[in-house]
Amino acid sequence: MTLRLLLSLLMAATLATGAAQAEPVANATQAMNDFRARQGLPSLTQSDTLQQVAERHARDMAANGFFSHTGSDGSSVGQRATEMGYPYCTIAENIAKGQRSLGEVMAGWAGSPPHRRNMLLDRVTEFALARQTGNIWVMVLGRPGC
């Protein structure tokens, strides 16, 4: 069996089991803060807790074959954040599917009024961005406490 065939079989098995992990996106913080700076808004910091929230939702969508802000268990982004121990006063979520790069997904969201509005919320201070196999993207923006 060739190496290419073995790798294809391994990837197919991983996708079929939903075992592939959502992961943070390299350069996401820089891209987000550059976008916000062009609008005169302060930078956001990357949140490890929000990262877990984003990754969990991306894995859920991939493993259960759906695309929605509502989780397979009926949860909202606020419920998912609370369950992960994030005491928010503001929370927002952007999702996307199919974009093959950070630039593509950021451009898509920037061109969509509701997604752009989330990215430009002046009351958020933190965010995270996860990408799951199948090009499922989840951005969560928030502000803890208040």
Coordinates of N, CA and C in Angstrom, one line a residue:
M1 N 0.8 -1.2 0.0 CA 0.0 0.0 0.0 C 0.9 1.2 0.0
T2 N 0.5 2.2 -0.8 CA 1.4 3.4 -0.9 C 1.1 4.3 0.4
L3 N 2.1 5.2 0.6 CA 2.0 6.1 1.7 C 0.7 7.0 1.5
R4 N 0.5 7.5 0.3 CA -0.6 8.4 0.0 C -1.9 7.7 0.4
L5 N -2.1 6.4 0.0 CA -3.3 5.7 0.3 C -3.5 5.5 1.8
L6 N -2.4 5.2 2.5 CA -2.4 5.0 3.9 C -2.9 6.3 4.6
L7 N -2.3 7.5 4.2 CA -2.7 8.7 4.7 C -4.2 9.1 4.4
S8 N -4.6 8.7 3.2 CA -6.0 9.0 2.9 C -7.0 8.2 3.8
L9 N -6.6 6.9 4.0 CA -7.4 6.0 4.8 C -7.4 6.5 6.3
L10 N -6.3 7.0 6.8 CA -6.2 7.5 8.1 C -7.1 8.8 8.3
M11 N -7.0 9.7 7.3 CA -7.8 10.9 7.4 C -9.3 10.5 7.3
A12 N -9.7 9.6 6.4 CA -11.1 9.2 6.3 C -11.6 8.6 7.7
A13 N -10.8 7.8 8.3 CA -11.1 7.2 9.5 C -11.3 8.2 10.6
T14 N -10.4 9.2 10.6 CA -10.4 10.3 11.6 C -11.7 11.1 11.4
L15 N -12.0 11.5 10.2 CA -13.2 12.2 9.9 C -14.5 11.5 10.3
A16 N -14.5 10.2 10.0 CA -15.7 9.4 10.3 C -15.9 9.2 11.8
T17 N -14.9 9.2 12.6 CA -15.1 9.1 14.0 C -15.2 10.4 14.7
G18 N -15.0 11.5 14.0 CA -15.1 12.8 14.6 C -13.9 13.1 15.6
A19 N -12.8 12.3 15.5 CA -11.7 12.4 16.4 C -10.8 13.6 16.1
A20 N -10.9 14.1 15.0 CA -10.0 15.3 14.7 C -10.4 16.4 15.6
Q21 N -9.4 17.1 16.1 CA -9.5 18.1 17.1 C -9.6 19.5 16.5
A22 N -10.5 20.3 17.0 CA -10.6 21.7 16.7 C -9.3 22.3 17.3
E23 N -8.8 23.3 16.6 CA -7.6 23.9 17.1 C -7.6 25.4 17.0
P24 N -6.7 26.1 17.8 CA -6.6 27.5 17.7 C -6.1 27.9 16.3
V25 N -6.3 29.1 15.8 CA -5.8 29.5 14.5 C -4.7 30.4 14.6
A26 N -3.5 30.0 14.0 CA -2.3 30.9 14.0 C -2.6 32.3 13.4
N27 N -2.1 33.3 14.1 CA -2.2 34.7 13.6 C -3.6 35.3 13.8
A28 N -4.5 34.6 14.4 CA -5.9 35.1 14.6 C -5.9 36.4 15.4
T29 N -5.1 36.4 16.5 CA -5.1 37.6 17.3 C -4.7 38.8 16.5
Q30 N -3.6 38.7 15.8 CA -3.1 39.8 14.9 C -4.1 40.2 13.9
A31 N -4.7 39.2 13.2 CA -5.7 39.6 12.2 C -6.9 40.3 12.8
M32 N -7.4 39.8 14.0 CA -8.6 40.5 14.6 C -8.2 41.9 15.1
N33 N -7.0 42.0 15.7 CA -6.7 43.3 16.2 C -6.4 44.3 15.1
D34 N -5.8 43.8 14.0 CA -5.6 44.7 12.8 C -7.0 45.2 12.3
F35 N -7.9 44.3 12.2 CA -9.3 44.7 11.8 C -9.9 45.7 12.7
R36 N -9.8 45.5 14.0 CA -10.4 46.4 14.9 C -9.7 47.7 14.9
A37 N -8.4 47.7 14.8 CA -7.6 49.0 14.8 C -8.0 49.9 13.6
R38 N -8.3 49.3 12.5 CA -8.7 50.1 11.3 C -10.0 50.8 11.6
Q39 N -10.8 50.3 12.6 CA -12.0 51.0 12.9 C -11.9 51.8 14.2
G40 N -10.7 52.0 14.7 CA -10.4 52.8 15.8 C -10.8 52.1 17.2
L41 N -10.8 50.8 17.2 CA -11.2 50.1 18.4 C -10.0 49.5 19.1
P42 N -10.1 49.3 20.4 CA -8.9 48.7 21.1 C -8.8 47.2 20.7
S43 N -7.6 46.7 21.0 CA -7.2 45.3 20.8 C -7.9 44.4 21.7
L44 N -8.1 43.2 21.3 CA -8.6 42.1 22.2 C -7.5 41.2 22.6
T45 N -7.7 40.5 23.7 CA -6.7 39.5 24.1 C -7.3 38.1 23.8
Q46 N -6.5 37.2 23.6 CA -7.0 35.8 23.4 C -7.3 35.2 24.7
S47 N -8.4 34.5 24.8 CA -8.9 33.9 26.1 C -8.8 32.4 26.0
D48 N -8.1 31.8 26.9 CA -8.0 30.3 26.9 C -9.4 29.7 27.1
T49 N -10.2 30.3 28.0 CA -11.5 29.8 28.3 C -12.4 29.9 27.0
L50 N -12.4 31.1 26.4 CA -13.2 31.2 25.2 C -12.7 30.3 24.1
Q51 N -11.4 30.0 24.1 CA -10.8 29.1 23.1 C -11.5 27.7 23.3
Q52 N -11.6 27.3 24.5 CA -12.2 26.0 24.8 C -13.7 26.0 24.4
V53 N -14.4 27.1 24.6 CA -15.8 27.2 24.2 C -15.9 27.1 22.7
A54 N -15.0 27.8 21.9 CA -15.0 27.8 20.5 C -14.7 26.4 20.0
E55 N -13.7 25.8 20.5 CA -13.3 24.4 20.1 C -14.3 23.4 20.3
R56 N -15.0 23.5 21.5 CA -16.0 22.5 21.8 C -17.2 22.6 20.8
H57 N -17.6 23.8 20.5 CA -18.7 24.0 19.5 C -18.3 23.5 18.1
A58 N -17.1 23.8 17.7 CA -16.6 23.4 16.4 C -16.6 21.9 16.3
R59 N -16.1 21.2 17.4 CA -16.1 19.7 17.4 C -17.5 19.2 17.4
D60 N -18.4 19.8 18.1 CA -19.8 19.3 18.2 C -20.4 19.4 16.8
M61 N -20.3 20.5 16.1 CA -20.8 20.6 14.8 C -20.3 19.6 13.8
A62 N -19.0 19.4 13.8 CA -18.3 18.4 12.9 C -18.8 17.0 13.3
A63 N -18.8 16.7 14.5 CA -19.1 15.3 14.9 C -20.6 14.9 14.7
N64 N -21.4 15.9 14.8 CA -22.9 15.7 14.7 C -23.5 16.2 13.4
G65 N -22.7 16.6 12.5 CA -23.1 17.0 11.2 C -24.2 18.1 11.1
F66 N -23.9 19.2 11.8 CA -24.9 20.3 11.7 C -24.1 21.6 11.7
F67 N -24.7 22.7 11.4 CA -24.1 24.0 11.4 C -25.1 25.0 11.9
S68 N -24.9 25.4 13.2 CA -25.8 26.3 13.9 C -25.2 26.9 15.1
H69 N -25.7 28.0 15.5 CA -25.3 28.6 16.8 C -25.8 27.8 18.0
T70 N -26.8 27.0 17.8 CA -27.3 26.2 18.8 C -26.6 24.8 18.8
G71 N -26.1 24.4 20.0 CA -25.4 23.2 20.1 C -26.3 22.0 19.9
S72 N -25.7 20.8 19.7 CA -26.5 19.6 19.5 C -27.3 19.3 20.8
D73 N -26.9 19.8 21.9 CA -27.6 19.7 23.2 C -28.6 20.8 23.5
G74 N -28.8 21.7 22.5 CA -29.7 22.8 22.6 C -29.0 24.0 23.3
S75 N -27.8 24.0 23.5 CA -27.1 25.1 24.2 C -26.8 26.3 23.3
S76 N -26.8 27.5 24.0 CA -26.4 28.7 23.3 C -25.0 29.0 23.6
V77 N -24.4 30.0 22.9 CA -23.0 30.3 23.2 C -22.9 30.8 24.7
G78 N -23.9 31.5 25.2 CA -23.8 31.9 26.6 C -23.8 30.7 27.6
Q79 N -24.6 29.7 27.3 CA -24.7 28.5 28.1 C -23.3 27.8 28.1
R80 N -22.8 27.7 26.8 CA -21.5 27.0 26.7 C -20.4 27.7 27.4
A81 N -20.4 29.1 27.4 CA -19.4 29.9 28.1 C -19.5 29.7 29.6
T82 N -20.8 29.7 30.1 CA -21.0 29.6 31.5 C -20.5 28.2 32.0
E83 N -20.9 27.2 31.2 CA -20.4 25.8 31.6 C -18.9 25.6 31.6
M84 N -18.2 26.4 30.9 CA -16.7 26.4 30.9 C -16.2 27.3 31.9
G85 N -17.0 28.0 32.7 CA -16.5 28.8 33.8 C -16.2 30.2 33.4
Y86 N -16.8 30.7 32.3 CA -16.6 32.1 31.8 C -17.7 33.0 32.3
P87 N -17.5 33.8 33.3 CA -18.6 34.6 33.9 C -18.7 35.9 33.0
Y88 N -19.5 35.9 31.9 CA -19.5 37.0 31.0 C -20.6 38.0 31.3
C89 N -20.3 39.2 30.9 CA -21.4 40.2 30.8 C -21.7 40.5 29.4
T90 N -20.8 40.2 28.4 CA -21.1 40.2 27.0 C -20.5 39.0 26.4
I91 N -21.3 38.4 25.4 CA -20.8 37.2 24.7 C -21.4 37.3 23.3
A92 N -20.6 36.9 22.3 CA -21.1 36.8 20.9 C -20.3 35.7 20.2
E93 N -20.9 35.3 19.1 CA -20.3 34.1 18.4 C -20.5 34.3 16.9
N94 N -19.5 34.1 16.2 CA -19.5 34.0 14.7 C -19.2 32.5 14.3
I95 N -19.9 32.0 13.3 CA -19.6 30.7 12.8 C -19.5 30.8 11.3
A96 N -18.7 29.9 10.7 CA -18.5 29.9 9.2 C -18.2 28.5 8.9
K97 N -18.4 28.2 7.6 CA -18.0 26.8 7.1 C -17.6 26.9 5.6
G98 N -16.5 26.3 5.3 CA -16.0 26.2 4.0 C -14.8 27.1 3.6
Q99 N -14.6 28.2 4.3 CA -13.5 29.0 4.0 C -12.2 28.3 4.3
R100 N -11.2 28.4 3.4 CA -10.0 27.6 3.5 C -8.8 28.3 4.2
S101 N -9.0 29.6 4.6 CA -7.9 30.3 5.2 C -8.5 31.3 6.2
L102 N -7.6 31.8 7.1 CA -7.9 32.8 8.0 C -8.4 34.1 7.3
G103 N -7.7 34.4 6.2 CA -8.0 35.6 5.4 C -9.4 35.5 4.8
E104 N -9.8 34.3 4.3 CA -11.1 34.1 3.7 C -12.2 34.2 4.8
V105 N -12.0 33.6 5.9 CA -13.1 33.7 6.9 C -13.2 35.1 7.5
M106 N -12.1 35.8 7.7 CA -12.2 37.1 8.2 C -12.9 38.0 7.2
A107 N -12.5 37.9 6.0 CA -13.2 38.7 4.9 C -14.7 38.4 4.8
G108 N -15.0 37.1 4.9 CA -16.4 36.8 4.9 C -17.2 37.4 6.0
W109 N -16.7 37.3 7.2 CA -17.3 37.9 8.4 C -17.4 39.4 8.3
A110 N -16.3 40.0 7.8 CA -16.2 41.5 7.7 C -17.3 42.0 6.7
G111 N -17.6 41.2 5.7 CA -18.6 41.6 4.7 C -20.0 41.2 5.0
S112 N -20.2 40.6 6.2 CA -21.6 40.3 6.6 C -22.0 41.2 7.8
P113 N -23.0 42.0 7.7 CA -23.3 43.0 8.7 C -23.4 42.4 10.2
P114 N -24.1 41.3 10.4 CA -24.2 40.8 11.8 C -22.9 40.3 12.3
H115 N -22.1 39.6 11.4 CA -20.8 39.1 11.9 C -19.8 40.3 12.1
R116 N -19.8 41.2 11.3 CA -19.0 42.4 11.4 C -19.3 43.1 12.7
R117 N -20.6 43.3 13.0 CA -21.1 43.9 14.2 C -20.5 43.2 15.4
N118 N -20.5 41.9 15.4 CA -19.9 41.2 16.6 C -18.4 41.5 16.7
M119 N -17.7 41.5 15.6 CA -16.3 41.7 15.6 C -15.9 43.1 16.0
L120 N -16.8 44.0 15.9 CA -16.6 45.4 16.2 C -17.3 45.9 17.5
L121 N -17.8 44.9 18.3 CA -18.4 45.3 19.6 C -17.3 46.0 20.4
D122 N -17.7 47.2 20.9 CA -16.7 48.0 21.7 C -16.7 47.5 23.1
R123 N -17.7 46.7 23.5 CA -17.7 46.3 24.9 C -17.0 44.9 25.1
V124 N -16.5 44.2 24.1 CA -15.8 43.0 24.3 C -14.3 43.3 24.5
T125 N -13.7 42.4 25.3 CA -12.3 42.6 25.6 C -11.4 41.3 25.2
E126 N -12.1 40.2 25.0 CA -11.4 39.0 24.7 C -12.1 38.2 23.6
F127 N -11.3 37.3 23.0 CA -11.9 36.5 21.9 C -11.1 35.2 21.8
A128 N -11.6 34.3 20.9 CA -10.9 33.1 20.5 C -11.5 32.7 19.2
L129 N -10.6 32.0 18.4 CA -11.0 31.5 17.1 C -10.5 30.1 17.0
A130 N -11.4 29.1 16.6 CA -11.1 27.7 16.4 C -11.5 27.3 15.0
R131 N -10.7 26.4 14.5 CA -11.0 25.8 13.2 C -11.0 24.3 13.3
Q132 N -12.0 23.7 12.8 CA -12.2 22.2 12.9 C -12.1 21.6 11.5
T133 N -11.7 20.4 11.4 CA -11.7 19.6 10.2 C -13.0 19.9 9.4
G134 N -12.8 20.1 8.1 CA -14.0 20.4 7.3 C -14.2 21.9 7.2
N135 N -13.2 22.6 7.6 CA -13.3 24.1 7.6 C -14.5 24.7 8.3
I136 N -14.7 24.2 9.5 CA -15.7 24.8 10.4 C -15.0 25.7 11.3
W137 N -15.5 27.0 11.3 CA -14.8 28.0 12.1 C -15.8 28.5 13.2
V138 N -15.3 28.8 14.4 CA -16.1 29.3 15.5 C -15.2 30.4 16.1
M139 N -15.8 31.6 16.1 CA -15.2 32.8 16.9 C -16.1 33.1 18.0
V140 N -15.5 33.2 19.2 CA -16.3 33.6 20.4 C -15.7 34.9 20.9
L141 N -16.5 35.9 21.2 CA -16.0 37.2 21.7 C -16.7 37.4 23.0
G142 N -16.0 38.0 24.0 CA -16.7 38.2 25.3 C -16.0 39.2 26.1
R143 N -16.6 39.5 27.2 CA -16.1 40.4 28.3 C -16.5 39.7 29.6
P144 N -15.5 39.3 30.4 CA -15.8 38.7 31.7 C -16.3 39.8 32.7
G145 N -17.1 39.3 33.6 CA -17.5 40.1 34.7 C -18.3 41.3 34.2
C146 N -18.1 42.5 34.9 CA -18.7 43.8 34.5 C -18.9 44.6 35.7

